[in-house]
Amino acid sequence: MKRQMKIGLLGYGVVGKGVVDIVDAHCPDLEVKYVLVRRPREELGEKAVTDFNIMLNDPEVDIIVEAMGGLSPAYEYVHAALEAGKNVVSSNKQLISYYYDELAGLAMEKKVALRCTAAVGGGIPWLTAIERGRRGNRIIGISGIMNGTTNYILDAMYTNGSDFDAVLKKAQELGYAEADPSSDIDGLDIQRKCVISSNVAFGVSIPEEQVPVFGIRNIKACDIDAAKRLGKICKMMAIARQTKDNKITAYVEPVFLPGESLEASVHDAFNLITLEGEYSGVQSFFGQGAGRYPTAYNVVEDCADLLHGIDDFYTDVIEPKSVDNAEELHPYYIRGLRSPETVKALKVINCGEGFISKPISVVEAHTIAESQAGEELFMAGILED
């Protein structure tokens, strides 16, 4: 165990600056030696560099922290760092989800650490909870609210009767949503987090494109009212389970949940993520899913874990697996379905401007949604306790 570890930091945006602030203020055993930047930063002094190779080739640098986001050049830098035998800590969910097999496998091959706790849940130590939960325990399922932007929007629409467009604009003003909010409101951010969480929880590798996703882009006040009529509340959820015969089901969609459920009490931009273990039962983790300091905190915690002897990935099992949602059945609330024949085949009862369907598979529901992509269709799974 080293007395001090030195960090090469990629990126000095929201998360990167938070990492520097926390390390400088609270971590005498860690030092940010370099920060890769694209333009001069006077406040960084000699730490600022524009050439990644400076930190890559410095034998004093133990950890490369990637806080850039996106796939390129983050992938090239992380891959090179692992090849060079350096530990890597990343907050980049898109990178880890897309290159999961390659990067986790390379870390195992080179016998170095790859940690990405901040990539799922922001300030919630979710992946480390899964890692611990796998010891002597079979994880049966994971689920939860994994995106603060969509939770903020749905909470405001439910609580204040606000219009979707107005709430989205407010979320952008508060910094919860980007200028282009597609990744959040279309569920892609949650899809990536679902993939990473499922892979670690179940010891598998599922393709990102096999996890169906339906977002809240088309939600209206009438849909929130429909949930209220049923005594439920709408939340954007990721759900994945491992069946007794080891099939993996995983999907992302809006869900009408019972008003007394734990998820229903999650307000503003907070997250709540749950795992169910064969022996541990149900455990839920609540906290801030984004933001400079909550996210940077988990990045620094990963670095501190390396300081204290963690030297691997969250699991040493990567079994390629296909997603099978054919037997995952539940009713749906559906509005805007333009096929009278399909409505007649599915409808059990009208509900506001939409209807409640008979139980159908996730595959069928998302196939219907894909057939009306770009139109005003909205659907939400209906789950009981």
mmCIF file of C-alpha atoms in Angstrom:
data_model
loop_
_atom_site.group_PDB
_atom_site.id
_atom_site.type_symbol
_atom_site.label_atom_id
_atom_site.label_comp_id
_atom_site.label_asym_id
_atom_site.label_seq_id
_atom_site.Cartn_x
_atom_site.Cartn_y
_atom_site.Cartn_z
ATOM 1 C CA MET A 1 0.000 0.000 0.000
ATOM 2 C CA LYS A 2 1.423 3.357 -1.040
ATOM 3 C CA ARG A 3 1.713 6.334 1.252
ATOM 4 C CA GLN A 4 0.573 8.661 -1.523
ATOM 5 C CA MET A 5 -0.834 8.163 -4.999
ATOM 6 C CA LYS A 6 -0.566 10.651 -7.813
ATOM 7 C CA ILE A 7 -3.405 11.291 -10.245
ATOM 8 C CA GLY A 8 -3.457 12.293 -13.899
ATOM 9 C CA LEU A 9 -6.876 13.900 -14.453
ATOM 10 C CA LEU A 10 -8.540 13.985 -17.875
ATOM 11 C CA GLY A 11 -10.925 16.915 -18.055
ATOM 12 C CA TYR A 12 -11.562 19.977 -15.924
ATOM 13 C CA GLY A 13 -15.291 20.444 -16.343
ATOM 14 C CA VAL A 14 -18.009 20.010 -13.733
ATOM 15 C CA VAL A 15 -16.735 16.701 -12.320
ATOM 16 C CA GLY A 16 -13.029 17.287 -12.936
ATOM 17 C CA LYS A 17 -12.963 20.546 -11.001
ATOM 18 C CA GLY A 18 -14.856 18.846 -8.178
ATOM 19 C CA VAL A 19 -12.200 16.136 -8.023
ATOM 20 C CA VAL A 20 -9.417 18.709 -7.709
ATOM 21 C CA ASP A 21 -11.312 20.610 -5.005
ATOM 22 C CA ILE A 22 -11.986 17.512 -2.894
ATOM 23 C CA VAL A 23 -8.486 16.053 -3.237
ATOM 24 C CA ASP A 24 -6.848 19.382 -2.368
ATOM 25 C CA ALA A 25 -9.102 19.947 0.637
ATOM 26 C CA HIS A 26 -9.445 16.489 2.170
ATOM 27 C CA CYS A 27 -7.009 13.918 0.763
ATOM 28 C CA PRO A 28 -3.378 14.259 1.862
ATOM 29 C CA ASP A 29 -2.634 10.762 0.544
ATOM 30 C CA LEU A 30 -3.721 11.718 -2.977
ATOM 31 C CA GLU A 31 -2.308 14.368 -5.285
ATOM 32 C CA VAL A 32 -3.563 15.594 -8.644
ATOM 33 C CA LYS A 33 -0.242 15.958 -10.461
ATOM 34 C CA TYR A 34 -1.587 16.699 -13.947
ATOM 35 C CA VAL A 35 -4.831 17.934 -15.471
ATOM 36 C CA LEU A 36 -5.340 17.488 -19.207
ATOM 37 C CA VAL A 37 -6.956 20.654 -20.594
ATOM 38 C CA ARG A 38 -7.673 22.090 -24.037
ATOM 39 C CA ARG A 39 -6.970 25.698 -23.103
ATOM 40 C CA PRO A 40 -4.817 27.429 -20.485
ATOM 41 C CA ARG A 41 -6.083 27.386 -16.891
ATOM 42 C CA GLU A 42 -4.208 29.844 -14.718
ATOM 43 C CA GLU A 43 -5.645 28.411 -11.512
ATOM 44 C CA LEU A 44 -4.039 25.030 -12.252
ATOM 45 C CA GLY A 45 -0.540 26.387 -12.752
ATOM 46 C CA GLU A 46 1.972 23.705 -13.735
ATOM 47 C CA LYS A 47 -0.600 20.932 -13.274
ATOM 48 C CA ALA A 48 -2.238 21.885 -16.597
ATOM 49 C CA VAL A 49 -0.974 19.947 -19.621
ATOM 50 C CA THR A 50 -2.246 19.617 -23.175
ATOM 51 C CA ASP A 51 -0.415 16.378 -24.035
ATOM 52 C CA PHE A 52 -1.830 13.161 -22.567
ATOM 53 C CA ASN A 53 1.500 11.384 -23.042
ATOM 54 C CA ILE A 54 3.080 13.507 -20.315
ATOM 55 C CA MET A 55 0.972 11.817 -17.633
ATOM 56 C CA LEU A 56 0.897 8.446 -19.414
ATOM 57 C CA ASN A 57 4.676 8.216 -19.440
ATOM 58 C CA ASP A 58 5.248 9.578 -15.942
ATOM 59 C CA PRO A 59 6.024 6.613 -13.638
ATOM 60 C CA GLU A 60 4.866 8.641 -10.643
ATOM 61 C CA VAL A 61 1.277 8.716 -11.935
ATOM 62 C CA ASP A 62 -0.594 5.767 -10.413
ATOM 63 C CA ILE A 63 -4.159 6.638 -11.431
ATOM 64 C CA ILE A 64 -5.686 8.096 -14.582
ATOM 65 C CA VAL A 65 -9.025 9.705 -13.722
ATOM 66 C CA GLU A 66 -11.261 10.164 -16.777
ATOM 67 C CA ALA A 67 -13.905 12.884 -16.338
ATOM 68 C CA MET A 68 -14.217 13.983 -19.972
ATOM 69 C CA GLY A 69 -17.408 12.205 -21.008
ATOM 70 C CA GLY A 70 -18.230 10.877 -24.461
ATOM 71 C CA LEU A 71 -16.583 8.042 -26.363
ATOM 72 C CA SER A 72 -13.644 9.714 -28.088
ATOM 73 C CA PRO A 73 -10.960 10.612 -27.158
ATOM 74 C CA ALA A 74 -11.890 9.206 -23.725
ATOM 75 C CA TYR A 75 -11.717 5.628 -25.055
ATOM 76 C CA GLU A 76 -8.297 6.079 -26.605
ATOM 77 C CA TYR A 77 -6.897 7.617 -23.400
ATOM 78 C CA VAL A 78 -8.402 5.002 -21.056
ATOM 79 C CA HIS A 79 -7.346 2.117 -23.271
ATOM 80 C CA ALA A 80 -3.783 3.463 -23.450
ATOM 81 C CA ALA A 81 -3.673 3.932 -19.676
ATOM 82 C CA LEU A 82 -4.773 0.356 -18.996
ATOM 83 C CA GLU A 83 -2.300 -0.966 -21.590
ATOM 84 C CA ALA A 84 0.432 0.944 -19.782
ATOM 85 C CA GLY A 85 -0.486 -0.748 -16.500
ATOM 86 C CA LYS A 86 -2.054 2.273 -14.831
ATOM 87 C CA ASN A 87 -5.182 2.166 -12.687
ATOM 88 C CA VAL A 88 -8.200 3.959 -14.172
ATOM 89 C CA VAL A 89 -11.132 5.673 -12.474
ATOM 90 C CA SER A 90 -13.937 6.949 -14.714
ATOM 91 C CA SER A 91 -17.252 8.738 -14.281
ATOM 92 C CA ASN A 92 -18.191 8.094 -17.921
ATOM 93 C CA LYS A 93 -21.256 5.842 -18.193
ATOM 94 C CA GLN A 94 -21.344 6.025 -21.990
ATOM 95 C CA LEU A 95 -17.758 4.820 -22.270
ATOM 96 C CA ILE A 96 -18.056 1.994 -19.736
ATOM 97 C CA SER A 97 -21.364 0.722 -21.134
ATOM 98 C CA TYR A 98 -20.239 0.760 -24.768
ATOM 99 C CA TYR A 99 -16.760 -0.711 -24.209
ATOM 100 C CA TYR A 100 -17.583 -2.802 -21.133
ATOM 101 C CA ASP A 101 -16.095 -6.113 -22.301
ATOM 102 C CA GLU A 102 -12.974 -4.606 -23.774
ATOM 103 C CA LEU A 103 -12.051 -2.266 -20.919
ATOM 104 C CA ALA A 104 -12.977 -4.579 -18.037
ATOM 105 C CA GLY A 105 -11.211 -7.455 -19.794
ATOM 106 C CA LEU A 106 -8.094 -5.367 -20.401
ATOM 107 C CA ALA A 107 -7.976 -4.299 -16.751
ATOM 108 C CA MET A 108 -8.130 -7.964 -15.711
ATOM 109 C CA GLU A 109 -5.430 -8.893 -18.219
ATOM 110 C CA LYS A 110 -3.086 -6.134 -17.027
ATOM 111 C CA LYS A 111 -3.961 -6.752 -13.365
ATOM 112 C CA VAL A 112 -4.864 -3.132 -12.712
ATOM 113 C CA ALA A 113 -7.963 -1.487 -11.307
ATOM 114 C CA LEU A 114 -10.837 -0.119 -13.372
ATOM 115 C CA ARG A 115 -13.374 1.647 -11.168
ATOM 116 C CA CYS A 116 -16.406 3.645 -12.295
ATOM 117 C CA THR A 117 -18.639 4.033 -9.247
ATOM 118 C CA ALA A 118 -19.608 7.597 -10.194
ATOM 119 C CA ALA A 119 -20.854 6.439 -13.612
ATOM 120 C CA VAL A 120 -24.042 4.993 -12.092
ATOM 121 C CA GLY A 121 -25.852 6.896 -9.376
ATOM 122 C CA GLY A 122 -23.595 9.956 -9.181
ATOM 123 C CA GLY A 123 -22.972 10.295 -5.453
ATOM 124 C CA ILE A 124 -24.566 6.958 -4.531
ATOM 125 C CA PRO A 125 -22.022 4.147 -3.956
ATOM 126 C CA TRP A 126 -24.190 1.816 -6.029
ATOM 127 C CA LEU A 127 -21.649 -0.287 -7.910
ATOM 128 C CA THR A 128 -19.626 -0.901 -4.761
ATOM 129 C CA ALA A 129 -22.872 -1.991 -3.073
ATOM 130 C CA ILE A 130 -23.448 -4.488 -5.893
ATOM 131 C CA GLU A 131 -19.842 -5.664 -5.640
ATOM 132 C CA ARG A 132 -20.311 -6.343 -1.927
ATOM 133 C CA GLY A 133 -23.794 -7.770 -2.495
ATOM 134 C CA ARG A 134 -22.417 -10.478 -4.800
ATOM 135 C CA ARG A 135 -20.291 -11.995 -2.055
ATOM 136 C CA GLY A 136 -22.049 -15.125 -0.834
ATOM 137 C CA ASN A 137 -25.291 -13.905 -2.353
ATOM 138 C CA ARG A 138 -27.034 -14.275 -5.707
ATOM 139 C CA ILE A 139 -28.469 -10.974 -6.895
ATOM 140 C CA ILE A 140 -31.929 -11.591 -8.317
ATOM 141 C CA GLY A 141 -32.856 -8.143 -9.507
ATOM 142 C CA ILE A 142 -31.991 -4.472 -9.702
ATOM 143 C CA SER A 143 -34.289 -1.548 -10.327
ATOM 144 C CA GLY A 144 -34.624 2.112 -9.673
ATOM 145 C CA ILE A 145 -34.688 5.770 -10.494
ATOM 146 C CA MET A 146 -31.291 6.343 -12.079
ATOM 147 C CA ASN A 147 -31.677 9.775 -13.675
ATOM 148 C CA GLY A 148 -32.167 13.003 -11.769
ATOM 149 C CA THR A 149 -33.383 15.043 -14.737
ATOM 150 C CA THR A 150 -36.346 12.818 -15.547
ATOM 151 C CA ASN A 151 -37.242 12.463 -11.876
ATOM 152 C CA TYR A 152 -37.205 16.243 -11.472
ATOM 153 C CA ILE A 153 -39.514 16.626 -14.486
ATOM 154 C CA LEU A 154 -41.975 13.915 -13.426
ATOM 155 C CA ASP A 155 -42.003 15.108 -9.812
ATOM 156 C CA ALA A 156 -42.786 18.692 -10.845
ATOM 157 C CA MET A 157 -45.524 17.569 -13.230
ATOM 158 C CA TYR A 158 -47.104 15.432 -10.496
ATOM 159 C CA THR A 159 -46.705 17.910 -7.639
ATOM 160 C CA ASN A 160 -47.396 21.220 -9.380
ATOM 161 C CA GLY A 161 -49.415 20.177 -12.406
ATOM 162 C CA SER A 162 -46.685 21.709 -14.567
ATOM 163 C CA ASP A 163 -46.443 21.319 -18.322
ATOM 164 C CA PHE A 164 -43.630 19.104 -19.647
ATOM 165 C CA ASP A 165 -42.042 21.779 -21.840
ATOM 166 C CA ALA A 166 -42.065 24.354 -19.020
ATOM 167 C CA VAL A 167 -40.502 21.916 -16.539
ATOM 168 C CA LEU A 168 -37.850 20.826 -19.028
ATOM 169 C CA LYS A 169 -36.898 24.472 -19.584
ATOM 170 C CA LYS A 170 -36.640 24.972 -15.818
ATOM 171 C CA ALA A 171 -34.491 21.830 -15.512
ATOM 172 C CA GLN A 172 -32.136 23.266 -18.137
ATOM 173 C CA GLU A 173 -31.950 26.590 -16.280
ATOM 174 C CA LEU A 174 -31.050 24.725 -13.064
ATOM 175 C CA GLY A 175 -28.362 22.706 -14.818
ATOM 176 C CA TYR A 176 -30.184 19.374 -14.417
ATOM 177 C CA ALA A 177 -30.696 19.016 -18.182
ATOM 178 C CA GLU A 178 -28.336 19.772 -21.063
ATOM 179 C CA ALA A 179 -29.185 22.133 -23.926
ATOM 180 C CA ASP A 180 -29.881 18.924 -25.875
ATOM 181 C CA PRO A 181 -31.798 16.843 -23.302
ATOM 182 C CA SER A 182 -32.272 13.793 -25.542
ATOM 183 C CA SER A 183 -30.018 11.478 -23.539
ATOM 184 C CA ASP A 184 -32.128 12.088 -20.436
ATOM 185 C CA ILE A 185 -35.699 12.353 -21.692
ATOM 186 C CA ASP A 186 -35.297 9.536 -24.237
ATOM 187 C CA GLY A 187 -33.826 7.263 -21.547
ATOM 188 C CA LEU A 188 -30.401 6.634 -23.105
ATOM 189 C CA ASP A 189 -28.585 7.778 -19.969
ATOM 190 C CA ILE A 190 -30.581 5.268 -17.910
ATOM 191 C CA GLN A 191 -30.099 2.536 -20.515
ATOM 192 C CA ARG A 192 -26.319 2.807 -20.109
ATOM 193 C CA LYS A 193 -26.582 2.724 -16.333
ATOM 194 C CA CYS A 194 -28.882 -0.302 -16.563
ATOM 195 C CA VAL A 195 -26.339 -2.141 -18.728
ATOM 196 C CA ILE A 196 -23.424 -1.469 -16.364
ATOM 197 C CA SER A 197 -25.480 -2.347 -13.277
ATOM 198 C CA SER A 198 -26.811 -5.569 -14.804
ATOM 199 C CA ASN A 199 -23.374 -6.667 -15.968
ATOM 200 C CA VAL A 200 -21.832 -6.201 -12.536
ATOM 201 C CA ALA A 201 -24.816 -7.589 -10.618
ATOM 202 C CA PHE A 202 -25.274 -10.731 -12.679
ATOM 203 C CA GLY A 203 -21.690 -11.338 -13.853
ATOM 204 C CA VAL A 204 -22.692 -10.984 -17.498
ATOM 205 C CA SER A 205 -22.180 -8.780 -20.511
ATOM 206 C CA ILE A 206 -25.390 -7.704 -22.229
ATOM 207 C CA PRO A 207 -25.358 -5.642 -25.445
ATOM 208 C CA GLU A 208 -26.532 -2.072 -24.953
ATOM 209 C CA GLU A 209 -28.756 -2.266 -28.036
ATOM 210 C CA GLN A 210 -30.686 -5.235 -26.586
ATOM 211 C CA VAL A 211 -31.990 -3.199 -23.636
ATOM 212 C CA PRO A 212 -35.206 -1.589 -24.947
ATOM 213 C CA VAL A 213 -35.854 1.962 -23.851
ATOM 214 C CA PHE A 214 -38.869 4.270 -23.989
ATOM 215 C CA GLY A 215 -38.606 7.766 -22.589
ATOM 216 C CA ILE A 216 -40.818 10.618 -21.413
ATOM 217 C CA ARG A 217 -40.494 12.944 -24.423
ATOM 218 C CA ASN A 218 -44.223 12.574 -25.208
ATOM 219 C CA ILE A 219 -45.639 12.689 -21.678
ATOM 220 C CA LYS A 220 -48.502 15.121 -21.050
ATOM 221 C CA ALA A 221 -50.447 16.344 -18.045
ATOM 222 C CA CYS A 222 -53.269 13.939 -18.981
ATOM 223 C CA ASP A 223 -50.881 11.002 -18.472
ATOM 224 C CA ILE A 224 -49.964 12.199 -14.979
ATOM 225 C CA ASP A 225 -53.703 12.551 -14.277
ATOM 226 C CA ALA A 226 -54.246 8.985 -15.507
ATOM 227 C CA ALA A 227 -51.684 7.728 -12.996
ATOM 228 C CA LYS A 228 -53.421 9.679 -10.224
ATOM 229 C CA ARG A 229 -56.770 8.101 -11.162
ATOM 230 C CA LEU A 230 -55.188 4.710 -10.545
ATOM 231 C CA GLY A 231 -53.684 5.812 -7.225
ATOM 232 C CA LYS A 232 -50.238 5.662 -8.765
ATOM 233 C CA ILE A 233 -47.313 7.914 -9.614
ATOM 234 C CA CYS A 234 -45.196 7.929 -12.769
ATOM 235 C CA LYS A 235 -41.448 7.374 -12.466
ATOM 236 C CA MET A 236 -38.792 6.665 -15.087
ATOM 237 C CA MET A 237 -37.270 3.303 -14.178
ATOM 238 C CA ALA A 238 -34.582 0.830 -15.120
ATOM 239 C CA ILE A 239 -35.517 -2.773 -14.315
ATOM 240 C CA ALA A 240 -33.401 -5.911 -14.695
ATOM 241 C CA ARG A 241 -33.753 -9.399 -13.293
ATOM 242 C CA GLN A 242 -31.956 -12.735 -13.407
ATOM 243 C CA THR A 243 -34.418 -15.632 -13.594
ATOM 244 C CA LYS A 244 -33.970 -19.021 -11.954
ATOM 245 C CA ASP A 245 -32.833 -20.460 -15.277
ATOM 246 C CA ASN A 246 -30.308 -17.580 -15.598
ATOM 247 C CA LYS A 247 -32.106 -15.621 -18.297
ATOM 248 C CA ILE A 248 -31.605 -11.860 -18.124
ATOM 249 C CA THR A 249 -34.468 -9.430 -18.524
ATOM 250 C CA ALA A 250 -33.631 -5.734 -18.732
ATOM 251 C CA TYR A 251 -35.539 -2.675 -19.927
ATOM 252 C CA VAL A 252 -36.069 1.051 -19.346
ATOM 253 C CA GLU A 253 -39.470 2.746 -19.401
ATOM 254 C CA PRO A 254 -41.846 5.037 -17.513
ATOM 255 C CA VAL A 255 -43.705 3.093 -14.844
ATOM 256 C CA PHE A 256 -46.922 3.712 -12.905
ATOM 257 C CA LEU A 257 -46.026 2.719 -9.341
ATOM 258 C CA PRO A 258 -48.216 2.447 -6.237
ATOM 259 C CA GLY A 259 -48.432 5.781 -4.417
ATOM 260 C CA GLU A 260 -47.158 4.163 -1.238
ATOM 261 C CA SER A 261 -44.046 2.686 -2.881
ATOM 262 C CA LEU A 262 -40.611 3.851 -1.777
ATOM 263 C CA GLU A 263 -39.869 5.222 -5.261
ATOM 264 C CA ALA A 264 -42.985 7.408 -5.092
ATOM 265 C CA SER A 265 -41.423 9.382 -2.245
ATOM 266 C CA VAL A 266 -38.318 10.320 -4.272
ATOM 267 C CA HIS A 267 -38.573 13.996 -5.187
ATOM 268 C CA ASP A 268 -36.637 16.596 -7.124
ATOM 269 C CA ALA A 269 -33.453 15.309 -8.853
ATOM 270 C CA PHE A 270 -32.712 12.514 -6.392
ATOM 271 C CA ASN A 271 -32.159 8.853 -7.279
ATOM 272 C CA LEU A 272 -33.194 5.658 -5.542
ATOM 273 C CA ILE A 273 -31.732 2.338 -6.682
ATOM 274 C CA THR A 274 -32.598 -1.090 -5.295
ATOM 275 C CA LEU A 275 -31.061 -4.536 -5.399
ATOM 276 C CA GLU A 276 -32.711 -7.782 -4.357
ATOM 277 C CA GLY A 277 -30.511 -10.645 -3.249
ATOM 278 C CA GLU A 278 -31.353 -14.272 -2.592
ATOM 279 C CA TYR A 279 -30.175 -13.975 1.002
ATOM 280 C CA SER A 280 -29.874 -10.231 1.581
ATOM 281 C CA GLY A 281 -33.411 -9.428 0.533
ATOM 282 C CA VAL A 282 -34.221 -5.939 -0.701
ATOM 283 C CA GLN A 283 -31.768 -3.080 -0.155
ATOM 284 C CA SER A 284 -32.333 0.460 -1.440
ATOM 285 C CA PHE A 285 -29.823 3.286 -1.885
ATOM 286 C CA PHE A 286 -30.939 6.914 -1.967
ATOM 287 C CA GLY A 287 -28.948 10.020 -2.821
ATOM 288 C CA GLN A 288 -27.983 12.661 -5.342
ATOM 289 C CA GLY A 289 -27.598 11.085 -8.742
ATOM 290 C CA ALA A 290 -25.656 13.933 -10.306
ATOM 291 C CA GLY A 291 -23.967 17.246 -9.530
ATOM 292 C CA ARG A 292 -20.355 18.369 -9.264
ATOM 293 C CA TYR A 293 -19.486 17.382 -5.733
ATOM 294 C CA PRO A 294 -21.649 14.251 -5.238
ATOM 295 C CA THR A 295 -20.235 12.753 -8.459
ATOM 296 C CA ALA A 296 -16.678 13.919 -7.789
ATOM 297 C CA TYR A 297 -16.951 12.485 -4.287
ATOM 298 C CA ASN A 298 -17.439 8.979 -5.673
ATOM 299 C CA VAL A 299 -14.542 9.478 -8.095
ATOM 300 C CA VAL A 300 -12.291 10.403 -5.173
ATOM 301 C CA GLU A 301 -13.657 7.482 -3.120
ATOM 302 C CA ASP A 302 -12.621 5.148 -5.938
ATOM 303 C CA CYS A 303 -9.120 6.643 -5.821
ATOM 304 C CA ALA A 304 -9.035 6.222 -2.046
ATOM 305 C CA ASP A 305 -10.049 2.570 -2.452
ATOM 306 C CA LEU A 306 -7.045 2.075 -4.724
ATOM 307 C CA LEU A 307 -4.887 3.695 -2.064
ATOM 308 C CA HIS A 308 -6.134 1.089 0.395
ATOM 309 C CA GLY A 309 -5.554 -1.968 -1.757
ATOM 310 C CA ILE A 310 -8.425 -2.307 -4.240
ATOM 311 C CA ASP A 311 -6.746 -3.383 -7.477
ATOM 312 C CA ASP A 312 -9.405 -4.853 -9.756
ATOM 313 C CA PHE A 313 -12.849 -4.425 -11.356
ATOM 314 C CA TYR A 314 -16.162 -5.011 -9.533
ATOM 315 C CA THR A 315 -16.449 -8.562 -10.840
ATOM 316 C CA ASP A 316 -14.082 -11.043 -12.457
ATOM 317 C CA VAL A 317 -16.892 -12.690 -14.456
ATOM 318 C CA ILE A 318 -17.880 -11.423 -17.905
ATOM 319 C CA GLU A 319 -20.255 -13.949 -19.510
ATOM 320 C CA PRO A 320 -21.760 -12.764 -22.813
ATOM 321 C CA LYS A 321 -25.533 -12.930 -22.499
ATOM 322 C CA SER A 322 -28.547 -11.940 -24.577
ATOM 323 C CA VAL A 323 -31.466 -10.052 -23.079
ATOM 324 C CA ASP A 324 -34.745 -11.990 -23.056
ATOM 325 C CA ASN A 325 -37.813 -9.866 -22.276
ATOM 326 C CA ALA A 326 -40.350 -12.192 -23.902
ATOM 327 C CA GLU A 327 -41.706 -13.519 -20.597
ATOM 328 C CA GLU A 328 -41.648 -10.207 -18.707
ATOM 329 C CA LEU A 329 -45.376 -9.402 -18.657
ATOM 330 C CA HIS A 330 -47.396 -6.572 -17.124
ATOM 331 C CA PRO A 331 -50.253 -4.229 -18.086
ATOM 332 C CA TYR A 332 -49.493 -0.902 -19.743
ATOM 333 C CA TYR A 333 -51.134 2.492 -19.816
ATOM 334 C CA ILE A 334 -51.099 3.539 -23.475
ATOM 335 C CA ARG A 335 -52.180 6.829 -25.093
ATOM 336 C CA GLY A 336 -51.992 7.803 -28.744
ATOM 337 C CA LEU A 337 -51.958 4.346 -30.299
ATOM 338 C CA ARG A 338 -53.308 4.913 -33.819
ATOM 339 C CA SER A 339 -54.128 1.320 -34.786
ATOM 340 C CA PRO A 340 -57.805 0.600 -33.921
ATOM 341 C CA GLU A 341 -57.221 -3.130 -34.333
ATOM 342 C CA THR A 342 -54.325 -3.133 -31.863
ATOM 343 C CA VAL A 343 -56.296 -1.002 -29.382
ATOM 344 C CA LYS A 344 -59.204 -3.442 -29.593
ATOM 345 C CA ALA A 345 -56.889 -6.435 -29.072
ATOM 346 C CA LEU A 346 -55.129 -4.916 -26.057
ATOM 347 C CA LYS A 347 -57.619 -2.686 -24.234
ATOM 348 C CA VAL A 348 -59.131 -3.771 -20.946
ATOM 349 C CA ILE A 349 -60.522 -0.429 -19.767
ATOM 350 C CA ASN A 350 -60.346 3.229 -20.741
ATOM 351 C CA CYS A 351 -58.252 5.506 -18.547
ATOM 352 C CA GLY A 352 -58.479 9.221 -19.254
ATOM 353 C CA GLU A 353 -57.265 9.889 -22.783
ATOM 354 C CA GLY A 354 -55.600 6.479 -22.921
ATOM 355 C CA PHE A 355 -56.394 2.929 -21.888
ATOM 356 C CA ILE A 356 -55.121 0.112 -19.699
ATOM 357 C CA SER A 357 -53.961 -2.945 -21.600
ATOM 358 C CA LYS A 358 -54.071 -6.575 -20.676
ATOM 359 C CA PRO A 359 -50.701 -7.940 -19.495
ATOM 360 C CA ILE A 360 -48.351 -7.968 -22.462
ATOM 361 C CA SER A 361 -44.635 -8.646 -22.791
ATOM 362 C CA VAL A 362 -42.021 -5.922 -22.694
ATOM 363 C CA VAL A 363 -41.049 -7.078 -26.192
ATOM 364 C CA GLU A 364 -44.566 -6.476 -27.550
ATOM 365 C CA ALA A 365 -44.957 -3.121 -25.826
ATOM 366 C CA HIS A 366 -41.661 -1.755 -27.082
ATOM 367 C CA THR A 367 -42.303 -3.127 -30.574
ATOM 368 C CA ILE A 368 -45.535 -1.128 -30.634
ATOM 369 C CA ALA A 369 -43.643 1.963 -29.451
ATOM 370 C CA GLU A 370 -41.016 1.523 -32.169
ATOM 371 C CA SER A 371 -43.730 1.263 -34.813
ATOM 372 C CA GLN A 372 -44.906 4.763 -33.872
ATOM 373 C CA ALA A 373 -41.503 6.338 -33.292
ATOM 374 C CA GLY A 374 -41.624 10.101 -33.701
ATOM 375 C CA GLU A 375 -45.368 10.253 -33.051
ATOM 376 C CA GLU A 376 -47.307 11.280 -29.955
ATOM 377 C CA LEU A 377 -47.524 7.811 -28.396
ATOM 378 C CA PHE A 378 -46.941 7.541 -24.656
ATOM 379 C CA MET A 379 -46.865 4.352 -22.614
ATOM 380 C CA ALA A 380 -45.985 3.352 -19.082
ATOM 381 C CA GLY A 381 -45.738 -0.068 -17.505
ATOM 382 C CA ILE A 382 -48.074 -0.667 -14.570
ATOM 383 C CA LEU A 383 -46.417 -2.418 -11.646
ATOM 384 C CA GLU A 384 -47.882 -3.521 -8.360
ATOM 385 C CA ASP A 385 -46.026 -4.064 -5.070
#
